[in-house]
Amino acid sequence: MTSKRFPWLTNNLIGFSIASICSDASHEMVPLILPTFLIVLSSPSQAPLYVGIVSSVSAFTLSIMAFFAGKLSDRSYNRKRLIELGYFVEGIFMGLLGFATHWLQVLGGTTVAGMGRGIIGTTRNTTIADSTDPAYYGRAFGFRQAMDTIGSIIGPLIVYGLSGWPVRSLFFITLIPATLAFLAIVIFITEVPRPQAPSSEVSPALPLPHEFKILLTALFLFALGNFSKTLLVLRTQELLSPLYGIPNAFSITILLYSFRNIIQAIATYSMGALSDNIGREKLLAIGGFLCFGVVSILLLYHTASLLYLTVVFFLSGISAGTTTSLEKSLAADMLPQRTRGTGYGTLTLVQSIGALLASLVVGYLWTAISLQAAFIYAAFLSISSGVLLLFFGGT
């Protein structure tokens, strides 16, 4: 059922939104805990490299699983079971990180959790697209992403409130919202009828429209420079610790990160709704890609000014909200219904391969050369992706 006032607010969207709040509250606790945890398990000098490796490998497994889950969702009537499996796997293995005693065990846990997240993204986005009138894609995807971001505000606040607890205990706390997310999927989500029976044959080639290929290219370039949020947290703690001390720097970073996520939540829905009226590509290029290039440039400077860092986190939230909202609705505009699962899977694959290289390369450049090399690399690719979409995109 949908309301007359909000025709895009379907029961499936409501269910996914509740699950997103809970799941992201769980998921977003981890980037704040992980840097400190990896420092404890290794050393401060090696932590940036290990953060990069863990983030990159997790992103890579997410991409592979998303691609195959997308193809499977186009051929299966039971998408709900796939989504339930994804939420279950991600929640359990994030919580189990609390038992890790070596950084390689952290790598293993985040890798399996990333597989679960890969299953979720593709099948959820396909179900939302199939449940929604195309005229409201921007609002629907923006609203769901905004609820996701509300969860990403709650998660850091939980960490802040429990900052006196042992780090390991915080991983176990993530199991509570993860369980609620799984229950929301079980209770609320229903299958969406499709006009034709799914094909059992594997297509020899993906029938992707030309404009979608341009979008994929731009998103891949952006993903190559879009380093993990965990590295943003690590850089902020590095800047603040000499002036405020490690405990206070940790608390300030959590508040800045929460502020960023509030901005992201506002941007996801507002940019999605705006794109329904003025178009998506230029908005994505400027508000998403070019904005992140500015963030990367600002991180080059060694300043612990709270006002300066607030601007950095504000722009990071705008970029993240714009990108996560518009990339999905823009893809829905371009992809025919019968290949949406494959298209979303391919999009996630391309992005996650880029993310694999991004965090790995940025972490390596930071550790082996300099942080200047790391953030110049990120800025160059982000700006290049924005220019590509501005001048060569077009639906």
mmCIF file of C-alpha atoms in Angstrom:
data_model
loop_
_atom_site.group_PDB
_atom_site.id
_atom_site.type_symbol
_atom_site.label_atom_id
_atom_site.label_comp_id
_atom_site.label_asym_id
_atom_site.label_seq_id
_atom_site.Cartn_x
_atom_site.Cartn_y
_atom_site.Cartn_z
ATOM 1 C CA MET A 1 0.000 0.000 0.000
ATOM 2 C CA THR A 2 1.015 3.615 -0.616
ATOM 3 C CA SER A 3 -0.411 6.897 0.613
ATOM 4 C CA LYS A 4 -1.959 9.429 -1.777
ATOM 5 C CA ARG A 5 0.255 12.153 -0.354
ATOM 6 C CA PHE A 6 3.443 10.085 -0.695
ATOM 7 C CA PRO A 7 2.810 7.656 -3.584
ATOM 8 C CA TRP A 8 6.471 6.622 -3.590
ATOM 9 C CA LEU A 9 6.380 5.482 0.062
ATOM 10 C CA THR A 10 5.585 1.795 -0.505
ATOM 11 C CA ASN A 11 5.501 -0.883 2.190
ATOM 12 C CA ASN A 12 8.754 -2.307 0.854
ATOM 13 C CA LEU A 13 10.400 1.104 1.060
ATOM 14 C CA ILE A 14 9.192 1.477 4.652
ATOM 15 C CA GLY A 15 10.596 -1.953 5.530
ATOM 16 C CA PHE A 16 13.935 -1.256 3.876
ATOM 17 C CA SER A 17 14.105 2.130 5.586
ATOM 18 C CA ILE A 18 13.595 0.638 9.056
ATOM 19 C CA ALA A 19 16.196 -2.022 8.298
ATOM 20 C CA SER A 20 18.578 0.640 6.982
ATOM 21 C CA ILE A 21 18.398 2.673 10.184
ATOM 22 C CA CYS A 22 19.211 -0.374 12.305
ATOM 23 C CA SER A 23 21.770 -1.924 9.962
ATOM 24 C CA ASP A 24 23.729 1.267 9.451
ATOM 25 C CA ALA A 25 23.694 2.031 13.175
ATOM 26 C CA SER A 26 25.523 -1.284 13.512
ATOM 27 C CA HIS A 27 27.721 -0.877 10.438
ATOM 28 C CA GLU A 28 28.804 2.713 11.146
ATOM 29 C CA MET A 29 30.092 1.902 14.613
ATOM 30 C CA VAL A 30 32.906 -0.089 13.021
ATOM 31 C CA PRO A 31 34.857 2.696 11.192
ATOM 32 C CA LEU A 32 35.201 4.515 14.518
ATOM 33 C CA ILE A 33 36.301 1.436 16.458
ATOM 34 C CA LEU A 34 38.519 -0.142 13.817
ATOM 35 C CA PRO A 35 41.457 2.341 13.699
ATOM 36 C CA THR A 36 41.965 2.157 17.466
ATOM 37 C CA PHE A 37 41.503 -1.621 17.429
ATOM 38 C CA LEU A 38 44.083 -2.079 14.660
ATOM 39 C CA ILE A 39 46.544 0.171 16.492
ATOM 40 C CA VAL A 40 46.141 -2.099 19.541
ATOM 41 C CA LEU A 41 46.633 -5.226 17.409
ATOM 42 C CA SER A 42 49.623 -3.815 15.468
ATOM 43 C CA SER A 43 51.270 -0.378 15.849
ATOM 44 C CA PRO A 44 50.451 3.275 15.091
ATOM 45 C CA SER A 45 52.898 3.334 12.163
ATOM 46 C CA GLN A 46 51.351 0.286 10.460
ATOM 47 C CA ALA A 47 47.689 1.066 11.189
ATOM 48 C CA PRO A 48 47.062 3.204 8.036
ATOM 49 C CA LEU A 49 48.279 0.353 5.818
ATOM 50 C CA TYR A 50 46.190 -2.261 7.640
ATOM 51 C CA VAL A 51 43.120 0.005 7.560
ATOM 52 C CA GLY A 52 43.609 0.353 3.811
ATOM 53 C CA ILE A 53 43.995 -3.395 3.301
ATOM 54 C CA VAL A 54 40.978 -4.302 5.449
ATOM 55 C CA SER A 55 38.754 -1.685 3.781
ATOM 56 C CA SER A 56 39.905 -2.631 0.288
ATOM 57 C CA VAL A 57 39.505 -6.393 0.575
ATOM 58 C CA SER A 58 36.092 -5.974 2.189
ATOM 59 C CA ALA A 59 35.043 -3.706 -0.684
ATOM 60 C CA PHE A 60 36.321 -6.197 -3.255
ATOM 61 C CA THR A 61 34.386 -9.143 -1.824
ATOM 62 C CA LEU A 62 31.324 -6.898 -1.579
ATOM 63 C CA SER A 63 31.632 -6.139 -5.285
ATOM 64 C CA ILE A 64 31.992 -9.759 -6.374
ATOM 65 C CA MET A 65 29.031 -10.855 -4.284
ATOM 66 C CA ALA A 66 26.928 -7.900 -5.469
ATOM 67 C CA PHE A 67 27.564 -8.781 -9.109
ATOM 68 C CA PHE A 68 26.488 -12.403 -8.754
ATOM 69 C CA ALA A 69 23.596 -11.509 -6.434
ATOM 70 C CA GLY A 70 22.387 -9.087 -9.101
ATOM 71 C CA LYS A 71 22.399 -11.727 -11.818
ATOM 72 C CA LEU A 72 20.707 -14.197 -9.477
ATOM 73 C CA SER A 73 18.024 -11.668 -8.510
ATOM 74 C CA ASP A 74 17.089 -11.261 -12.197
ATOM 75 C CA ARG A 75 16.549 -15.029 -12.456
ATOM 76 C CA SER A 76 14.915 -15.750 -9.114
ATOM 77 C CA TYR A 77 11.489 -14.929 -7.713
ATOM 78 C CA ASN A 78 12.807 -15.187 -4.145
ATOM 79 C CA ARG A 79 14.760 -11.966 -3.723
ATOM 80 C CA LYS A 80 13.548 -11.678 -0.142
ATOM 81 C CA ARG A 81 15.529 -14.765 0.906
ATOM 82 C CA LEU A 82 18.678 -13.284 -0.628
ATOM 83 C CA ILE A 83 18.148 -10.035 1.270
ATOM 84 C CA GLU A 84 17.556 -11.880 4.555
ATOM 85 C CA LEU A 85 20.770 -13.852 4.025
ATOM 86 C CA GLY A 86 22.723 -10.653 3.403
ATOM 87 C CA TYR A 87 21.537 -8.916 6.570
ATOM 88 C CA PHE A 88 22.186 -12.028 8.657
ATOM 89 C CA VAL A 89 25.745 -12.594 7.407
ATOM 90 C CA GLU A 90 26.802 -8.955 7.704
ATOM 91 C CA GLY A 91 25.440 -8.551 11.228
ATOM 92 C CA ILE A 92 26.927 -11.750 12.646
ATOM 93 C CA PHE A 93 30.435 -11.326 11.260
ATOM 94 C CA MET A 94 30.732 -7.666 12.261
ATOM 95 C CA GLY A 95 29.900 -8.661 15.824
ATOM 96 C CA LEU A 96 32.424 -11.511 15.791
ATOM 97 C CA LEU A 97 35.265 -9.026 15.208
ATOM 98 C CA GLY A 98 35.291 -8.557 18.974
ATOM 99 C CA PHE A 99 37.012 -11.942 19.298
ATOM 100 C CA ALA A 100 39.913 -11.005 16.966
ATOM 101 C CA THR A 101 43.468 -11.136 18.320
ATOM 102 C CA HIS A 102 45.333 -10.430 15.051
ATOM 103 C CA TRP A 103 44.702 -7.990 12.216
ATOM 104 C CA LEU A 104 44.334 -10.904 9.771
ATOM 105 C CA GLN A 105 41.335 -12.123 11.775
ATOM 106 C CA VAL A 106 39.841 -8.639 11.409
ATOM 107 C CA LEU A 107 40.478 -8.939 7.682
ATOM 108 C CA GLY A 108 38.637 -12.271 7.562
ATOM 109 C CA GLY A 109 35.618 -11.023 9.511
ATOM 110 C CA THR A 110 35.183 -7.830 7.503
ATOM 111 C CA THR A 111 35.603 -9.790 4.269
ATOM 112 C CA VAL A 112 32.694 -12.131 5.041
ATOM 113 C CA ALA A 113 30.609 -9.210 6.344
ATOM 114 C CA GLY A 114 31.313 -7.409 3.066
ATOM 115 C CA MET A 115 29.909 -10.383 1.167
ATOM 116 C CA GLY A 116 26.667 -10.027 3.107
ATOM 117 C CA ARG A 117 26.535 -6.315 2.375
ATOM 118 C CA GLY A 118 27.050 -7.039 -1.314
ATOM 119 C CA ILE A 119 23.997 -9.294 -1.359
ATOM 120 C CA ILE A 120 21.911 -6.609 0.354
ATOM 121 C CA GLY A 121 22.688 -3.656 -1.888
ATOM 122 C CA THR A 122 21.904 -5.119 -5.297
ATOM 123 C CA THR A 123 18.735 -7.008 -4.385
ATOM 124 C CA ARG A 124 17.387 -4.155 -2.237
ATOM 125 C CA ASN A 125 17.924 -1.513 -4.938
ATOM 126 C CA THR A 126 16.323 -3.721 -7.590
ATOM 127 C CA THR A 127 13.299 -4.353 -5.366
ATOM 128 C CA ILE A 128 12.890 -0.637 -4.635
ATOM 129 C CA ALA A 129 13.102 0.240 -8.343
ATOM 130 C CA ASP A 130 10.512 -2.413 -9.229
ATOM 131 C CA SER A 131 8.202 -1.154 -6.439
ATOM 132 C CA THR A 132 8.337 2.541 -7.365
ATOM 133 C CA ASP A 133 6.876 4.775 -10.077
ATOM 134 C CA PRO A 134 9.860 6.015 -12.167
ATOM 135 C CA ALA A 135 8.697 9.613 -11.661
ATOM 136 C CA TYR A 136 9.586 9.258 -7.966
ATOM 137 C CA TYR A 137 12.922 7.404 -8.153
ATOM 138 C CA GLY A 138 14.850 10.354 -6.726
ATOM 139 C CA ARG A 139 12.545 10.655 -3.713
ATOM 140 C CA ALA A 140 12.368 6.907 -3.072
ATOM 141 C CA PHE A 141 16.097 6.226 -3.272
ATOM 142 C CA GLY A 142 16.887 9.471 -1.472
ATOM 143 C CA PHE A 143 14.487 8.664 1.372
ATOM 144 C CA ARG A 144 15.864 5.144 1.827
ATOM 145 C CA GLN A 145 19.415 6.467 1.778
ATOM 146 C CA ALA A 146 18.467 9.201 4.261
ATOM 147 C CA MET A 147 17.195 6.543 6.672
ATOM 148 C CA ASP A 148 20.462 4.700 6.122
ATOM 149 C CA THR A 149 22.297 7.862 7.099
ATOM 150 C CA ILE A 150 20.153 8.374 10.195
ATOM 151 C CA GLY A 151 21.441 4.980 11.259
ATOM 152 C CA SER A 152 24.951 6.209 10.567
ATOM 153 C CA ILE A 153 24.299 9.071 12.988
ATOM 154 C CA ILE A 154 22.974 6.760 15.693
ATOM 155 C CA GLY A 155 25.943 4.370 15.413
ATOM 156 C CA PRO A 156 28.655 6.942 16.211
ATOM 157 C CA LEU A 157 26.553 8.365 19.039
ATOM 158 C CA ILE A 158 26.373 4.875 20.552
ATOM 159 C CA VAL A 159 30.173 4.675 20.330
ATOM 160 C CA TYR A 160 30.453 8.126 21.909
ATOM 161 C CA GLY A 161 28.135 7.173 24.760
ATOM 162 C CA LEU A 162 30.063 3.958 25.378
ATOM 163 C CA SER A 163 33.536 5.413 24.761
ATOM 164 C CA GLY A 164 34.670 4.278 28.200
ATOM 165 C CA TRP A 165 33.928 0.645 27.363
ATOM 166 C CA PRO A 166 36.598 -1.771 26.092
ATOM 167 C CA VAL A 167 36.867 -1.655 22.296
ATOM 168 C CA ARG A 168 36.050 -5.362 21.981
ATOM 169 C CA SER A 169 32.745 -4.897 23.797
ATOM 170 C CA LEU A 170 31.632 -2.317 21.240
ATOM 171 C CA PHE A 171 31.825 -4.907 18.461
ATOM 172 C CA PHE A 172 29.408 -7.113 20.409
ATOM 173 C CA ILE A 173 27.016 -4.157 20.837
ATOM 174 C CA THR A 174 26.723 -3.953 17.022
ATOM 175 C CA LEU A 175 24.780 -7.231 17.121
ATOM 176 C CA ILE A 176 21.745 -5.543 18.715
ATOM 177 C CA PRO A 177 20.801 -3.147 15.877
ATOM 178 C CA ALA A 178 21.896 -5.755 13.311
ATOM 179 C CA THR A 179 19.341 -8.198 14.731
ATOM 180 C CA LEU A 180 16.594 -5.559 14.559
ATOM 181 C CA ALA A 181 17.455 -4.919 10.897
ATOM 182 C CA PHE A 182 17.139 -8.609 10.075
ATOM 183 C CA LEU A 183 13.746 -8.801 11.809
ATOM 184 C CA ALA A 184 12.492 -5.751 9.872
ATOM 185 C CA ILE A 185 13.264 -7.518 6.585
ATOM 186 C CA VAL A 186 11.558 -10.730 7.699
ATOM 187 C CA ILE A 187 8.418 -8.896 8.820
ATOM 188 C CA PHE A 188 7.904 -6.121 6.247
ATOM 189 C CA ILE A 189 9.383 -7.072 2.860
ATOM 190 C CA THR A 190 7.268 -8.793 0.187
ATOM 191 C CA GLU A 191 8.156 -10.008 -3.305
ATOM 192 C CA VAL A 192 7.375 -7.674 -6.217
ATOM 193 C CA PRO A 193 5.494 -9.314 -9.137
ATOM 194 C CA ARG A 194 7.421 -9.216 -12.413
ATOM 195 C CA PRO A 195 5.898 -9.346 -15.898
ATOM 196 C CA GLN A 196 7.879 -12.323 -17.202
ATOM 197 C CA ALA A 197 9.332 -15.429 -15.655
ATOM 198 C CA PRO A 198 13.033 -14.983 -14.933
ATOM 199 C CA SER A 199 15.371 -16.427 -17.511
ATOM 200 C CA SER A 200 17.357 -19.496 -16.515
ATOM 201 C CA GLU A 201 19.982 -18.895 -19.192
ATOM 202 C CA VAL A 202 23.130 -16.898 -18.595
ATOM 203 C CA SER A 203 23.335 -14.008 -21.055
ATOM 204 C CA PRO A 204 26.610 -13.942 -23.017
ATOM 205 C CA ALA A 205 26.847 -10.166 -22.685
ATOM 206 C CA LEU A 206 25.323 -7.518 -20.458
ATOM 207 C CA PRO A 207 22.801 -5.437 -22.456
ATOM 208 C CA LEU A 208 23.842 -2.168 -20.860
ATOM 209 C CA PRO A 209 22.736 1.135 -22.463
ATOM 210 C CA HIS A 210 25.474 3.488 -23.721
ATOM 211 C CA GLU A 211 24.629 6.227 -21.221
ATOM 212 C CA PHE A 212 24.855 3.679 -18.392
ATOM 213 C CA LYS A 213 28.372 2.748 -19.532
ATOM 214 C CA ILE A 214 29.400 6.403 -19.289
ATOM 215 C CA LEU A 215 27.949 6.516 -15.774
ATOM 216 C CA LEU A 216 29.881 3.348 -14.882
ATOM 217 C CA THR A 217 33.124 4.877 -16.165
ATOM 218 C CA ALA A 218 32.632 8.062 -14.149
ATOM 219 C CA LEU A 219 31.706 6.110 -11.014
ATOM 220 C CA PHE A 220 34.760 3.885 -11.443
ATOM 221 C CA LEU A 221 37.085 6.895 -11.667
ATOM 222 C CA PHE A 222 35.436 8.415 -8.613
ATOM 223 C CA ALA A 223 35.651 5.138 -6.689
ATOM 224 C CA LEU A 224 39.396 4.945 -7.418
ATOM 225 C CA GLY A 225 39.870 8.107 -5.373
ATOM 226 C CA ASN A 226 37.026 7.705 -2.881
ATOM 227 C CA PHE A 227 39.032 6.438 0.082
ATOM 228 C CA SER A 228 37.430 4.784 3.101
ATOM 229 C CA LYS A 229 35.751 6.873 5.800
ATOM 230 C CA THR A 230 38.018 5.052 8.228
ATOM 231 C CA LEU A 231 40.998 6.879 6.707
ATOM 232 C CA LEU A 232 39.154 10.190 7.182
ATOM 233 C CA VAL A 233 38.691 9.291 10.848
ATOM 234 C CA LEU A 234 42.358 8.309 11.156
ATOM 235 C CA ARG A 235 43.527 11.590 9.574
ATOM 236 C CA THR A 236 41.301 13.607 11.912
ATOM 237 C CA GLN A 237 42.567 11.803 14.996
ATOM 238 C CA GLU A 238 46.130 12.358 13.782
ATOM 239 C CA LEU A 239 45.497 16.104 13.516
ATOM 240 C CA LEU A 240 43.705 16.471 16.852
ATOM 241 C CA SER A 241 45.736 14.171 19.126
ATOM 242 C CA PRO A 242 48.819 16.431 19.594
ATOM 243 C CA LEU A 243 46.622 19.344 20.700
ATOM 244 C CA TYR A 244 43.823 17.619 22.622
ATOM 245 C CA GLY A 245 45.290 14.252 23.648
ATOM 246 C CA ILE A 246 44.186 10.871 22.326
ATOM 247 C CA PRO A 247 40.980 10.387 24.437
ATOM 248 C CA ASN A 248 39.640 13.883 23.688
ATOM 249 C CA ALA A 249 40.662 13.623 20.038
ATOM 250 C CA PHE A 250 38.667 10.392 19.791
ATOM 251 C CA SER A 251 35.568 12.037 21.302
ATOM 252 C CA ILE A 252 35.824 15.112 19.057
ATOM 253 C CA THR A 253 36.242 12.901 15.998
ATOM 254 C CA ILE A 254 33.079 10.982 16.879
ATOM 255 C CA LEU A 255 31.121 14.248 17.133
ATOM 256 C CA LEU A 256 32.511 15.491 13.806
ATOM 257 C CA TYR A 257 31.673 12.167 12.198
ATOM 258 C CA SER A 258 28.131 12.325 13.589
ATOM 259 C CA PHE A 259 27.773 15.872 12.234
ATOM 260 C CA ARG A 260 28.945 14.630 8.825
ATOM 261 C CA ASN A 261 26.309 11.915 8.860
ATOM 262 C CA ILE A 262 23.569 14.403 9.774
ATOM 263 C CA ILE A 263 24.555 16.487 6.750
ATOM 264 C CA GLN A 264 24.613 13.336 4.623
ATOM 265 C CA ALA A 265 21.103 12.401 5.788
ATOM 266 C CA ILE A 266 19.780 15.835 4.824
ATOM 267 C CA ALA A 267 21.603 15.776 1.484
ATOM 268 C CA THR A 268 20.446 12.318 0.440
ATOM 269 C CA TYR A 269 16.740 13.100 0.414
ATOM 270 C CA SER A 270 16.977 16.763 -0.590
ATOM 271 C CA MET A 271 19.333 16.043 -3.504
ATOM 272 C CA GLY A 272 17.168 13.110 -4.591
ATOM 273 C CA ALA A 273 14.000 15.222 -4.556
ATOM 274 C CA LEU A 274 15.781 18.076 -6.337
ATOM 275 C CA SER A 275 17.043 15.699 -9.029
ATOM 276 C CA ASP A 276 13.460 14.628 -9.833
ATOM 277 C CA ASN A 277 12.882 18.212 -10.972
ATOM 278 C CA ILE A 278 16.185 19.465 -12.452
ATOM 279 C CA GLY A 279 17.986 16.292 -13.564
ATOM 280 C CA ARG A 280 20.587 14.115 -11.908
ATOM 281 C CA GLU A 281 23.885 14.071 -13.816
ATOM 282 C CA LYS A 282 25.155 17.616 -13.263
ATOM 283 C CA LEU A 283 24.004 17.476 -9.656
ATOM 284 C CA LEU A 284 25.937 14.227 -9.145
ATOM 285 C CA ALA A 285 29.049 15.584 -10.873
ATOM 286 C CA ILE A 286 29.201 18.827 -8.871
ATOM 287 C CA GLY A 287 27.644 17.945 -5.519
ATOM 288 C CA GLY A 288 29.140 14.451 -5.389
ATOM 289 C CA PHE A 289 32.379 14.076 -7.335
ATOM 290 C CA LEU A 290 33.846 17.595 -7.415
ATOM 291 C CA CYS A 291 32.854 18.205 -3.794
ATOM 292 C CA PHE A 292 34.849 15.154 -2.680
ATOM 293 C CA GLY A 293 37.834 16.471 -4.633
ATOM 294 C CA VAL A 294 37.662 19.606 -2.480
ATOM 295 C CA VAL A 295 37.545 17.450 0.681
ATOM 296 C CA SER A 296 40.700 15.610 -0.414
ATOM 297 C CA ILE A 297 42.509 18.905 -1.041
ATOM 298 C CA LEU A 298 41.506 20.283 2.369
ATOM 299 C CA LEU A 299 42.890 17.189 4.114
ATOM 300 C CA LEU A 300 46.338 18.047 2.756
ATOM 301 C CA TYR A 301 46.727 20.873 5.245
ATOM 302 C CA HIS A 302 48.022 20.202 8.743
ATOM 303 C CA THR A 303 45.599 22.141 10.921
ATOM 304 C CA ALA A 304 43.702 21.138 14.040
ATOM 305 C CA SER A 305 41.227 24.024 13.776
ATOM 306 C CA LEU A 306 37.800 22.713 14.734
ATOM 307 C CA LEU A 307 36.108 25.165 12.355
ATOM 308 C CA TYR A 308 38.301 23.969 9.490
ATOM 309 C CA LEU A 309 37.597 20.302 10.249
ATOM 310 C CA THR A 310 33.880 21.046 10.572
ATOM 311 C CA VAL A 311 33.944 22.405 7.005
ATOM 312 C CA VAL A 312 35.784 19.264 5.848
ATOM 313 C CA PHE A 313 33.199 16.961 7.425
ATOM 314 C CA PHE A 314 30.335 19.138 6.136
ATOM 315 C CA LEU A 315 31.559 18.857 2.534
ATOM 316 C CA SER A 316 32.210 15.147 3.024
ATOM 317 C CA GLY A 317 28.577 14.714 4.092
ATOM 318 C CA ILE A 318 27.285 16.677 1.086
ATOM 319 C CA SER A 319 29.396 14.584 -1.281
ATOM 320 C CA ALA A 320 28.407 11.264 0.281
ATOM 321 C CA GLY A 321 24.705 12.134 0.399
ATOM 322 C CA THR A 322 24.613 13.325 -3.195
ATOM 323 C CA THR A 323 26.561 10.363 -4.536
ATOM 324 C CA THR A 324 24.746 7.570 -2.727
ATOM 325 C CA SER A 325 21.325 8.993 -3.564
ATOM 326 C CA LEU A 326 21.781 9.962 -7.203
ATOM 327 C CA GLU A 327 23.908 7.074 -8.469
ATOM 328 C CA LYS A 328 21.097 4.605 -7.744
ATOM 329 C CA SER A 329 18.227 6.720 -9.070
ATOM 330 C CA LEU A 330 20.234 7.640 -12.182
ATOM 331 C CA ALA A 331 20.942 3.958 -12.810
ATOM 332 C CA ALA A 332 17.232 3.173 -12.403
ATOM 333 C CA ASP A 333 16.462 5.795 -15.069
ATOM 334 C CA MET A 334 18.820 4.103 -17.516
ATOM 335 C CA LEU A 335 18.251 0.385 -16.913
ATOM 336 C CA PRO A 336 15.320 -1.659 -18.290
ATOM 337 C CA GLN A 337 13.404 -3.605 -15.637
ATOM 338 C CA ARG A 338 14.455 -7.126 -16.657
ATOM 339 C CA THR A 339 18.168 -6.333 -16.343
ATOM 340 C CA ARG A 340 18.115 -4.047 -13.307
ATOM 341 C CA GLY A 341 19.576 -6.676 -11.006
ATOM 342 C CA THR A 342 22.452 -7.289 -13.421
ATOM 343 C CA GLY A 343 22.916 -3.549 -13.939
ATOM 344 C CA TYR A 344 23.009 -2.763 -10.222
ATOM 345 C CA GLY A 345 25.343 -5.704 -9.662
ATOM 346 C CA THR A 346 27.680 -4.424 -12.373
ATOM 347 C CA LEU A 347 27.551 -0.917 -10.909
ATOM 348 C CA THR A 348 28.462 -2.222 -7.461
ATOM 349 C CA LEU A 349 31.209 -4.416 -8.947
ATOM 350 C CA VAL A 350 32.784 -1.485 -10.790
ATOM 351 C CA GLN A 351 32.527 0.819 -7.774
ATOM 352 C CA SER A 352 33.876 -1.730 -5.341
ATOM 353 C CA ILE A 353 36.860 -2.653 -7.502
ATOM 354 C CA GLY A 354 37.601 1.063 -7.520
ATOM 355 C CA ALA A 355 37.101 1.215 -3.752
ATOM 356 C CA LEU A 356 39.426 -1.774 -3.334
ATOM 357 C CA LEU A 357 42.182 0.084 -5.133
ATOM 358 C CA ALA A 358 41.324 3.449 -3.549
ATOM 359 C CA SER A 359 41.764 2.542 0.110
ATOM 360 C CA LEU A 360 44.693 0.258 -0.688
ATOM 361 C CA VAL A 361 46.522 2.886 -2.754
ATOM 362 C CA VAL A 362 45.698 5.798 -0.446
ATOM 363 C CA GLY A 363 46.748 3.762 2.605
ATOM 364 C CA TYR A 364 49.975 2.705 0.872
ATOM 365 C CA LEU A 365 50.828 6.216 -0.387
ATOM 366 C CA TRP A 366 50.174 7.617 3.076
ATOM 367 C CA THR A 367 52.393 5.022 4.779
ATOM 368 C CA ALA A 368 55.182 4.626 2.191
ATOM 369 C CA ILE A 369 55.438 8.125 0.656
ATOM 370 C CA SER A 370 53.411 10.910 2.285
ATOM 371 C CA LEU A 371 49.877 11.928 3.094
ATOM 372 C CA GLN A 372 50.232 14.671 0.462
ATOM 373 C CA ALA A 373 50.707 12.036 -2.246
ATOM 374 C CA ALA A 374 47.684 10.117 -0.938
ATOM 375 C CA PHE A 375 45.229 13.011 -0.962
ATOM 376 C CA ILE A 376 46.488 14.567 -4.222
ATOM 377 C CA TYR A 377 45.829 11.186 -5.848
ATOM 378 C CA ALA A 378 42.282 11.143 -4.432
ATOM 379 C CA ALA A 379 41.572 14.740 -5.463
ATOM 380 C CA PHE A 380 42.779 14.236 -9.046
ATOM 381 C CA LEU A 381 40.552 11.214 -9.664
ATOM 382 C CA SER A 382 37.493 12.769 -8.020
ATOM 383 C CA ILE A 383 37.760 15.917 -10.114
ATOM 384 C CA SER A 384 38.389 13.869 -13.280
ATOM 385 C CA SER A 385 35.212 11.846 -12.716
ATOM 386 C CA GLY A 386 33.178 15.020 -12.273
ATOM 387 C CA VAL A 387 34.534 16.505 -15.496
ATOM 388 C CA LEU A 388 33.748 13.280 -17.389
ATOM 389 C CA LEU A 389 30.128 13.215 -16.236
ATOM 390 C CA LEU A 390 29.632 16.942 -16.861
ATOM 391 C CA PHE A 391 30.884 16.902 -20.444
ATOM 392 C CA PHE A 392 30.142 13.382 -21.683
ATOM 393 C CA GLY A 393 27.141 12.225 -19.659
ATOM 394 C CA GLY A 394 23.616 12.599 -20.905
ATOM 395 C CA THR A 395 20.485 10.521 -20.464
#
